[in-house]
Short mmCIF file of N, CA, C and O in Angstrom, two decimals:
data_model
loop_
_atom_site.label_atom_id
_atom_site.label_comp_id
_atom_site.label_asym_id
_atom_site.label_seq_id
_atom_site.Cartn_x
_atom_site.Cartn_y
_atom_site.Cartn_z
N UNK A 1 0.85 -1.14 0.06
CA UNK A 1 0.04 0.05 0.42
C UNK A 1 0.92 1.00 -0.01
O UNK A 1 0.69 2.03 -0.70
N UNK A 2 1.82 1.30 1.01
CA UNK A 2 2.76 2.39 0.91
C UNK A 2 3.46 2.81 -0.40
O UNK A 2 3.47 3.62 -0.88
N UNK A 3 4.16 1.11 -1.03
CA UNK A 3 4.60 1.54 -2.08
C UNK A 3 3.83 2.23 -3.37
O UNK A 3 3.92 3.11 -3.95
N UNK A 4 2.31 1.56 -3.59
CA UNK A 4 1.71 2.03 -4.44
C UNK A 4 1.33 3.75 -4.19
O UNK A 4 1.30 4.33 -5.20
N UNK A 5 1.14 4.21 -3.13
CA UNK A 5 0.96 5.67 -2.84
C UNK A 5 2.53 6.48 -3.07
O UNK A 5 2.31 7.32 -3.65
N UNK A 6 3.43 5.78 -2.57
CA UNK A 6 4.49 6.88 -2.50
C UNK A 6 5.32 6.64 -4.28
O UNK A 6 5.76 8.05 -4.70
N UNK A 7 5.02 5.62 -4.64
CA UNK A 7 5.82 5.37 -6.10
C UNK A 7 5.12 5.59 -6.93
O UNK A 7 5.39 6.32 -8.48
N UNK A 8 3.66 5.58 -7.13
CA UNK A 8 2.71 5.41 -8.43
C UNK A 8 1.93 6.53 -8.44
O UNK A 8 1.76 7.50 -9.25
N UNK A 9 1.37 6.83 -7.04
CA UNK A 9 -0.10 8.05 -6.94
C UNK A 9 0.68 9.17 -6.58
O UNK A 9 0.05 10.19 -7.66
N UNK A 10 1.60 9.44 -5.88
CA UNK A 10 2.37 10.73 -5.35
C UNK A 10 2.74 11.10 -6.86
O UNK A 10 2.48 12.60 -6.76
N UNK A 11 3.52 10.89 -7.36
CA UNK A 11 4.03 11.44 -8.84
C UNK A 11 2.93 11.87 -9.66
O UNK A 11 3.03 13.16 -10.40
N UNK A 12 1.78 11.41 -9.81
CA UNK A 12 1.02 11.70 -10.78
C UNK A 12 -0.08 12.54 -10.19
O UNK A 12 -0.08 14.01 -10.77
N UNK A 13 -0.42 12.81 -8.75
CA UNK A 13 -0.81 14.03 -8.19
C UNK A 13 -0.12 14.98 -7.87
O UNK A 13 -0.27 16.44 -8.10
N UNK A 14 1.11 14.73 -7.64
CA UNK A 14 1.87 16.46 -7.02
C UNK A 14 2.49 16.53 -8.37
O UNK A 14 1.96 18.08 -8.74
N UNK A 15 2.64 16.05 -9.56
CA UNK A 15 2.95 16.42 -11.01
C UNK A 15 1.28 17.60 -11.17
O UNK A 15 1.58 18.48 -11.86
N UNK A 16 0.09 16.62 -11.01
CA UNK A 16 -1.15 17.36 -11.53
C UNK A 16 -1.13 18.63 -10.38
O UNK A 16 -1.16 19.89 -11.47
N UNK A 17 -0.59 18.95 -9.67
CA UNK A 17 -1.07 19.83 -8.84
C UNK A 17 0.35 21.00 -8.75
O UNK A 17 -0.07 22.18 -8.82
N UNK A 18 1.29 20.60 -8.65
CA UNK A 18 2.33 21.39 -8.82
C UNK A 18 3.16 21.72 -9.50
O UNK A 18 3.82 22.88 -9.65
N UNK A 19 2.82 21.25 -10.57
CA UNK A 19 3.28 21.71 -12.15
C UNK A 19 2.16 22.19 -13.00
O UNK A 19 1.93 23.52 -13.28
N UNK A 20 1.30 21.37 -13.23
CA UNK A 20 0.28 21.32 -14.09
C UNK A 20 -0.84 22.64 -13.64
O UNK A 20 -0.95 23.72 -14.26
N UNK A 21 -1.40 22.54 -12.56
CA UNK A 21 -2.56 23.30 -12.16
C UNK A 21 -1.78 24.46 -11.68
O UNK A 21 -2.32 25.55 -11.78
N UNK A 22 -0.67 24.61 -11.14
CA UNK A 22 -0.07 25.79 -10.67
C UNK A 22 0.45 26.37 -11.64
O UNK A 22 0.60 28.07 -11.69
N UNK A 23 1.26 25.79 -12.61
CA UNK A 23 1.53 26.76 -14.10
C UNK A 23 0.25 27.33 -14.67
O UNK A 23 0.27 28.90 -14.73
N UNK A 24 -0.92 26.73 -14.79
CA UNK A 24 -1.94 27.26 -15.37
C UNK A 24 -2.60 28.67 -14.23
O UNK A 24 -2.78 29.60 -14.76
N UNK A 25 -2.35 28.39 -13.02
CA UNK A 25 -2.81 29.18 -11.95
C UNK A 25 -2.22 30.64 -11.99
O UNK A 25 -2.55 31.92 -12.29
N UNK A 26 -0.59 30.18 -12.21
CA UNK A 26 0.39 31.40 -12.45
C UNK A 26 0.12 31.91 -13.33
O UNK A 26 -0.10 33.32 -13.27
N UNK A 27 -0.09 31.34 -14.80
CA UNK A 27 -0.45 32.29 -15.91
C UNK A 27 -1.43 32.93 -15.54
O UNK A 27 -1.53 34.22 -16.40
N UNK A 28 -2.52 32.29 -14.99
CA UNK A 28 -3.67 33.24 -14.78
C UNK A 28 -3.25 35.20 -14.07
O UNK A 28 -3.95 35.56 -14.39
N UNK A 29 -2.71 34.27 -12.86
CA UNK A 29 -2.08 35.56 -12.17
C UNK A 29 -1.53 36.83 -12.73
O UNK A 29 -1.76 37.88 -12.75
N UNK A 30 -0.43 36.54 -13.62
CA UNK A 30 0.46 37.43 -14.04
C UNK A 30 0.09 37.73 -15.72
O UNK A 30 0.99 38.23 -16.53
N UNK A 31 -1.09 37.18 -16.11
CA UNK A 31 -1.32 37.77 -17.31
C UNK A 31 -1.36 39.36 -17.87
O UNK A 31 -0.89 39.32 -18.92
N UNK A 32 -1.46 39.95 -16.99
CA UNK A 32 -1.57 41.75 -17.08
C UNK A 32 0.02 42.30 -16.76
O UNK A 32 -0.06 43.67 -17.18
N UNK A 33 0.64 41.15 -16.23
CA UNK A 33 2.02 41.96 -15.59
C UNK A 33 2.77 41.94 -17.02
O UNK A 33 3.33 40.89 -17.28
N UNK A 34 3.85 43.10 -17.00
CA UNK A 34 4.66 42.84 -17.86
C UNK A 34 5.93 42.84 -17.46
O UNK A 34 6.74 43.69 -16.88
N UNK A 35 6.77 41.34 -17.62
CA UNK A 35 7.95 40.99 -17.54
C UNK A 35 8.43 40.04 -18.41
O UNK A 35 7.51 39.32 -19.44
N UNK A 36 9.72 40.13 -18.62
CA UNK A 36 10.09 39.06 -19.31
C UNK A 36 9.96 37.71 -19.21
O UNK A 36 9.71 37.20 -18.01
N UNK A 37 9.87 37.06 -19.93
CA UNK A 37 9.57 35.48 -20.12
C UNK A 37 10.31 34.83 -19.27
O UNK A 37 10.00 33.99 -18.37
N UNK A 38 11.39 34.85 -19.27
CA UNK A 38 12.56 34.32 -18.16
C UNK A 38 12.28 34.78 -16.52
O UNK A 38 12.36 33.75 -15.88
N UNK A 39 11.95 35.73 -16.44
CA UNK A 39 11.85 36.44 -15.32
C UNK A 39 10.34 35.65 -14.78
O UNK A 39 10.34 35.57 -13.51
N UNK A 40 9.42 35.72 -15.56
CA UNK A 40 7.70 35.17 -15.39
C UNK A 40 8.41 33.29 -15.02
O UNK A 40 8.04 32.87 -14.10
N UNK A 41 9.11 32.63 -15.89
CA UNK A 41 9.62 31.54 -15.62
C UNK A 41 10.38 31.25 -14.51
O UNK A 41 10.37 30.36 -13.45
N UNK A 42 11.42 32.18 -14.05
CA UNK A 42 11.86 31.95 -12.54
C UNK A 42 10.97 32.01 -11.56
O UNK A 42 11.13 31.05 -10.75
N UNK A 43 9.90 33.13 -11.42
CA UNK A 43 9.15 33.29 -10.12
C UNK A 43 8.19 32.07 -10.27
O UNK A 43 8.09 31.79 -9.01
N UNK A 44 7.73 31.68 -11.61
CA UNK A 44 7.11 30.11 -11.46
C UNK A 44 7.82 29.14 -10.42
O UNK A 44 7.35 28.55 -9.67
N UNK A 45 9.02 29.31 -11.15
CA UNK A 45 9.69 27.71 -10.43
C UNK A 45 9.99 27.90 -9.11
O UNK A 45 9.48 26.87 -8.27
N UNK A 46 10.39 29.37 -8.64
CA UNK A 46 10.49 29.37 -7.08
C UNK A 46 9.37 29.36 -6.13
O UNK A 46 8.94 28.88 -5.03
N UNK A 47 8.10 29.73 -6.72
CA UNK A 47 6.58 29.95 -6.16
C UNK A 47 6.20 28.63 -5.87
O UNK A 47 5.72 28.32 -5.01
N UNK A 48 6.57 27.66 -7.02
CA UNK A 48 5.64 26.28 -6.82
C UNK A 48 6.86 25.54 -6.16
O UNK A 48 6.47 24.35 -5.67
N UNK A 49 8.16 25.33 -6.15
CA UNK A 49 9.12 24.76 -5.52
C UNK A 49 8.83 24.91 -4.30
O UNK A 49 9.05 24.19 -3.18
N UNK A 50 8.58 26.47 -3.93
CA UNK A 50 7.80 26.60 -2.40
C UNK A 50 6.78 25.74 -1.79
O UNK A 50 6.95 25.31 -0.65
N UNK A 51 5.82 25.93 -2.20
CA UNK A 51 4.84 25.14 -2.50
C UNK A 51 4.93 23.78 -2.26
O UNK A 51 4.50 22.79 -1.32
N UNK A 52 5.90 22.99 -3.06
CA UNK A 52 6.31 21.41 -2.94
C UNK A 52 6.99 21.40 -1.77
O UNK A 52 6.55 20.31 -1.31
N UNK A 53 7.63 22.14 -1.50
CA UNK A 53 8.52 21.76 -0.63
C UNK A 53 7.66 21.80 1.13
O UNK A 53 7.73 21.19 1.81
N UNK A 54 6.86 22.65 1.04
CA UNK A 54 5.71 22.99 2.34
C UNK A 54 5.09 22.01 2.41
O UNK A 54 4.78 21.65 3.48
N UNK A 55 4.69 20.94 1.36
CA UNK A 55 3.88 19.74 1.46
C UNK A 55 5.13 18.50 2.31
O UNK A 55 4.47 17.54 2.44
N UNK A 56 6.10 18.96 2.33
CA UNK A 56 7.11 17.60 2.67
C UNK A 56 8.13 18.13 3.42
O UNK A 56 8.86 18.43 3.60
N UNK A 57 7.32 18.20 4.83
CA UNK A 57 7.52 19.23 5.83
C UNK A 57 8.01 18.32 7.28
O UNK A 57 7.72 18.41 7.97
N UNK A 58 8.63 17.02 6.96
CA UNK A 58 9.35 16.12 7.85
C UNK A 58 9.94 16.88 8.86
O UNK A 58 10.19 16.54 10.14
N UNK A 59 11.06 17.44 8.26
CA UNK A 59 12.32 18.36 8.75
C UNK A 59 12.70 18.99 8.15
O UNK A 59 12.26 18.97 6.66
N UNK A 60 13.53 19.73 8.33
CA UNK A 60 13.91 21.03 7.52
C UNK A 60 14.97 20.57 6.57
O UNK A 60 14.85 21.35 5.37
N UNK A 61 15.86 19.34 6.91
CA UNK A 61 16.57 19.00 5.71
C UNK A 61 15.38 18.30 4.35
O UNK A 61 16.18 18.61 3.20
N UNK A 62 14.43 17.71 4.92
CA UNK A 62 14.14 16.96 3.87
C UNK A 62 13.17 18.14 3.28
O UNK A 62 13.04 18.00 2.01
N UNK A 63 12.71 19.24 3.76
CA UNK A 63 11.89 20.53 3.22
C UNK A 63 13.10 21.22 2.13
O UNK A 63 12.75 21.34 0.91
N UNK A 64 13.95 21.23 2.30
CA UNK A 64 15.09 21.74 1.47
C UNK A 64 15.25 20.94 0.22
O UNK A 64 15.31 21.31 -0.67
N UNK A 65 15.54 19.95 0.60
CA UNK A 65 15.99 18.94 -0.35
C UNK A 65 14.20 18.76 -1.65
O UNK A 65 14.48 18.75 -2.61
N UNK A 66 13.39 18.80 -0.82
CA UNK A 66 11.92 18.88 -1.58
C UNK A 66 12.15 20.09 -2.48
O UNK A 66 11.50 20.31 -3.58
N UNK A 67 12.37 21.42 -2.06
CA UNK A 67 12.64 22.24 -2.48
C UNK A 67 13.31 22.04 -3.93
O UNK A 67 13.27 22.73 -5.01
N UNK A 68 14.84 21.63 -3.75
CA UNK A 68 15.58 21.62 -4.76
C UNK A 68 14.87 20.63 -5.84
O UNK A 68 15.11 20.65 -7.13
N UNK A 69 14.29 19.59 -5.70
CA UNK A 69 13.28 18.69 -6.59
C UNK A 69 12.63 19.22 -6.81
O UNK A 69 12.37 19.22 -8.16
N UNK A 70 11.87 20.03 -6.24
CA UNK A 70 10.62 21.00 -6.95
C UNK A 70 11.00 21.88 -8.32
O UNK A 70 10.44 22.18 -9.01
N UNK A 71 12.64 22.49 -7.56
CA UNK A 71 12.94 23.37 -8.77
C UNK A 71 13.24 22.62 -10.14
O UNK A 71 13.21 22.69 -11.20
N UNK A 72 14.00 21.22 -9.78
CA UNK A 72 14.40 20.42 -11.18
C UNK A 72 12.93 20.01 -11.72
O UNK A 72 12.76 20.00 -13.09
N UNK A 73 11.73 19.77 -11.08
CA UNK A 73 10.90 19.25 -11.81
C UNK A 73 10.09 20.43 -12.35
O UNK A 73 9.13 20.42 -13.48
N UNK A 74 10.08 21.49 -11.51
CA UNK A 74 9.38 22.81 -12.15
C UNK A 74 9.86 23.28 -13.45
O UNK A 74 9.43 23.50 -14.79
N UNK A 75 11.52 22.83 -13.27
CA UNK A 75 12.35 23.52 -14.48
C UNK A 75 12.01 22.69 -15.81
O UNK A 75 11.85 22.89 -16.75
N UNK A 76 11.68 21.12 -15.60
CA UNK A 76 11.47 19.92 -16.39
C UNK A 76 10.26 20.59 -17.09
O UNK A 76 10.25 20.22 -18.13
N UNK A 77 9.26 20.73 -16.08
CA UNK A 77 7.85 20.74 -16.92
C UNK A 77 7.71 22.37 -17.51
O UNK A 77 7.32 22.04 -19.28
N UNK A 78 8.95 23.21 -17.46
CA UNK A 78 8.90 24.34 -18.52
C UNK A 78 9.51 23.98 -19.81
O UNK A 78 9.08 24.32 -21.14
N UNK A 79 10.47 23.26 -19.81
CA UNK A 79 11.15 22.43 -20.77
C UNK A 79 10.53 21.77 -21.69
O UNK A 79 10.39 22.16 -22.86
N UNK A 80 9.65 20.80 -21.05
CA UNK A 80 9.13 19.92 -21.94
C UNK A 80 7.97 20.59 -22.41
O UNK A 80 7.28 20.59 -23.69
N UNK A 81 7.56 21.70 -22.05
CA UNK A 81 6.20 22.43 -22.40
C UNK A 81 6.54 23.28 -23.76
O UNK A 81 5.63 23.16 -24.60
N UNK A 82 7.66 24.22 -23.51
CA UNK A 82 8.24 24.73 -24.66
C UNK A 82 8.63 23.74 -25.55
O UNK A 82 8.52 23.99 -26.92
N UNK A 83 9.13 22.50 -25.22
CA UNK A 83 9.42 21.48 -26.50
C UNK A 83 8.56 20.71 -27.21
O UNK A 83 8.25 20.20 -28.13
N UNK A 84 7.45 21.16 -26.67
CA UNK A 84 6.41 20.73 -27.14
C UNK A 84 5.97 19.02 -27.01
O UNK A 84 5.57 18.40 -27.97
N UNK A 85 6.80 18.34 -25.86
CA UNK A 85 7.18 17.13 -25.30
C UNK A 85 5.99 16.72 -24.53
O UNK A 85 7.34 16.47 -23.48
N UNK A 86 4.85 16.53 -24.29
CA UNK A 86 4.27 15.94 -23.27
C UNK A 86 4.95 16.19 -21.66
O UNK A 86 5.35 15.51 -21.00
N UNK A 87 4.63 17.53 -21.54
CA UNK A 87 5.19 18.13 -20.31
C UNK A 87 4.94 17.53 -19.04
O UNK A 87 5.84 17.08 -17.73
N UNK A 88 3.45 16.97 -18.69
CA UNK A 88 2.61 16.43 -17.93
C UNK A 88 3.40 14.97 -17.50
O UNK A 88 3.82 14.51 -16.27
N UNK A 89 3.35 14.00 -18.37
CA UNK A 89 3.90 12.78 -18.62
C UNK A 89 5.55 12.49 -18.68
O UNK A 89 6.13 11.91 -17.33
N UNK A 90 6.14 13.72 -18.94
CA UNK A 90 7.69 13.51 -18.56
C UNK A 90 7.95 14.01 -17.13
O UNK A 90 8.76 13.14 -16.82
N UNK A 91 7.12 14.66 -16.48
CA UNK A 91 7.17 15.47 -15.07
C UNK A 91 7.41 13.97 -14.05
O UNK A 91 7.98 13.69 -13.32
N UNK A 92 6.12 13.47 -14.45
CA UNK A 92 5.93 12.45 -13.76
C UNK A 92 6.74 11.03 -13.84
O UNK A 92 7.24 10.71 -13.11
N UNK A 93 7.18 10.78 -15.14
CA UNK A 93 8.32 9.73 -14.86
C UNK A 93 9.45 10.32 -14.52
O UNK A 93 10.19 9.65 -13.62
N UNK A 94 9.87 11.57 -14.62
CA UNK A 94 11.23 12.32 -13.81
C UNK A 94 10.62 12.10 -12.27
O UNK A 94 11.92 11.29 -11.43
N UNK A 95 9.76 12.16 -12.14
CA UNK A 95 9.42 12.19 -10.72
C UNK A 95 9.72 10.87 -9.83
O UNK A 95 9.88 10.50 -8.78
#
């Protein structure tokens, strides 16, 4: 049961919430703000990674490693989104 939850279900739902939906929500929030695309991407990566790490609050070291993992996953999502190469599925597999 724990294996199914942590290895199979967690990547699916975490990618859905912390990359897919958070990206859509972020785009909605900043649609009228004039910033360079790179700046918007950095803000998204940092904000979404902070949310991701907040959900992994077992201890401070785990939170830091979850933040760094979140940066990697969020960057990957943006990379595959630009490449138009199944960003959601790609990040689920990386996760």
